[in-house]
């Protein structure tokens, strides 16, 4: 399969690099990300180089994952094929290995390991990691949802948990895997040491899908998701969906200013003019207000409402299907879909890479590629890199934190006048457990970018920086005078990476970019609902695809730094959350174009969430084929099913899904969810009990793996639970845990460290309010032991 790239060979960040990809199937998406970065990704195999005819989802999934890669036929006897593979691996920069290596290659994983050079990276990808009690467990997308806690938050109150559409958990996990591998490649360039990585899909999903202990959207006020009430949320909370003349629209009215805009748009009805309606909880609880808003939207069309909302300053989006989204002028204008040739010769369109590389500049002889203050090490491979982080909310916060975890000096640039939305907290200090988890290992620089001296100071800092990150509305950096042309003129080696909701260009570029609105516009919201209730939209409390988009931003940053070290070229990259979502549905998009049906149907039977004994206890059971079916029959003691030839194959089971799943439900309701999970997994059946966020730290897998740790923030009484690692690695151990900063906490330190600025000049900048420190009121409050919240853990 060929696939158009979003860059030419000269600008491709990983041009000249060799990746050997032995993963196959859906996991091949990790390697495809590297192909999109310009690496030569080779799939070795014995036999015919032609891909099989695309007749079902499984073959299509593998074909889409192989887009942009090259196939290498290993010829001759087993010994000859093994020699060819070992020779290839000996030249590789990155080797991607599955948990179990096919015997067709005629070599062991240990032999492949021995063939790698000292500076190469090997990453083994498995469902549950290597060398632990769960290593042989089987993972499917629903299993990852259940064990990451996402399932417990999906659906609506009073109903069963709802499996999200597509393969979002796997897709997010693979974006984490690609980030980990890219970080290891760049670390190898900086340190000369190649890593050996044990990457677990469950580790990836719990970090990159919607981490329960991570940074969340501003609507949560930074509260730990573990403090949420048990069960699914009530319908319509936070981001309500209203019917209109030709469909439905979603609004995302959170801040008082947004509500005041909405109130004005409605004609300023006196019944809702009281100041208490500035509060989100008051608006949510007001039935008369909800009825008035429903009536206001009912007679207008989607297009008119979206256009009027933009003028009125109200965050709003039409609720579209995936097909409607793909047909929009925005998707067409941005060229989101790239032409692809399938194995049968037909040509369809597929979403291109979510990363778009742009301008680049040559570094002058006098300019060094890095400005190392610290020497990078295997444990902190990004030490010495200087990052100006203007990112806000989830994507912005997470993207910089990933780099800070690996040793980069990430300086969060913020101001009292325009605080990060995640500074809006249940605590008066601007801190919270969510903020602490999402901004650890950063320093805070209080800087007024609209003040002439503040702007001048930013330009001085930019001249010393390696990376600038942002995720404002497109055009904001340009309006501040911080566009790439300006900054690269003073620092040709600068790497600038931005992210936005709908992309930096196209008709929707200027829209307000909240995740719920992107989910509505992309078609995801319309898919994430119960089949028997078309109004039961169930994506309201998820934070998706923010964390995955942040991984793509970090990948782009590292790839550009990697290219800069090799070629002396800075550059830019942009990530669109809409593009990330569409990329996650690539297989469905291509499949529908190829005439393959059944995308909203489970792949086999049984496949779903079944209630176990106890209050709101559930267990996922997923059958992938005939072997899983026979194992399930053994565990359930259904010898009648084993002897029933009419159930031996997948089409037969699908035809009798209702009967089969009713029987599994009757069996599961008598089982303890944890015991059922262990019995089924021991038999090789992908199954998992539904974990809630509070369950994660004590779940046996996470305890043995050591993924979670408790951190104490000096200004919080509540414990901060965070991940200990991005992936298990031979070189990178436990990540550093410098506490997340108060706003302006390190302003003086940063300008001293980066610019060597004299104290009198620093004092002058503070006096002019161009440079800002910690609010004295907050300092006094913390000194008195106030504003720290309450102890909720440990």
CSV table of C-alpha atoms in Angstrom, one decimal, residues 26 139-143 145 163-164 166-167 170 600-610 619-625 628-629 632 650 653-654 657 660-661 664 686:
chain,number,residue,atom,x,y,z
A,26,UNK,CA,-3.3,-3.4,14.3
A,139,UNK,CA,-5.7,-7.4,25.5
A,140,UNK,CA,-8.5,-6.1,23.3
A,141,UNK,CA,-9.7,-2.5,23.1
A,142,UNK,CA,-12.6,-3.2,25.5
A,143,UNK,CA,-10.2,-4.9,28.0
A,145,UNK,CA,-11.1,0.5,28.5
A,163,UNK,CA,-18.0,0.6,25.3
A,164,UNK,CA,-16.7,3.6,23.4
A,166,UNK,CA,-13.8,2.3,17.4
A,167,UNK,CA,-10.5,1.3,19.0
A,170,UNK,CA,-5.6,1.0,21.4
A,600,UNK,CA,-20.8,-0.4,14.3
A,601,UNK,CA,-21.2,-4.1,15.0
A,602,UNK,CA,-18.9,-6.2,17.4
A,603,UNK,CA,-16.4,-8.4,15.5
A,604,UNK,CA,-17.6,-11.7,17.2
A,605,UNK,CA,-20.0,-13.0,19.8
A,606,UNK,CA,-20.0,-12.6,22.7
A,607,UNK,CA,-18.4,-9.1,22.8
A,608,UNK,CA,-19.5,-6.7,25.4
A,609,UNK,CA,-19.9,-5.7,29.1
A,610,UNK,CA,-21.7,-8.1,31.4
A,619,UNK,CA,-16.9,-7.6,33.4
A,620,UNK,CA,-15.8,-7.3,29.8
A,621,UNK,CA,-15.8,-10.5,27.7
A,622,UNK,CA,-14.5,-10.4,24.1
A,623,UNK,CA,-14.2,-13.3,21.7
A,624,UNK,CA,-11.7,-12.8,18.8
A,625,UNK,CA,-12.2,-16.1,17.1
A,628,UNK,CA,-11.4,-17.9,22.2
A,629,UNK,CA,-14.9,-19.4,21.8
A,632,UNK,CA,-15.0,-19.6,26.9
A,650,UNK,CA,-17.7,-16.6,13.8
A,653,UNK,CA,-22.1,-16.9,16.4
A,654,UNK,CA,-22.8,-13.5,15.2
A,657,UNK,CA,-25.5,-13.1,19.2
A,660,UNK,CA,-25.2,-16.3,23.3
A,661,UNK,CA,-24.9,-13.0,25.1
A,664,UNK,CA,-23.2,-15.2,29.2
A,686,UNK,CA,-9.7,-11.4,26.7
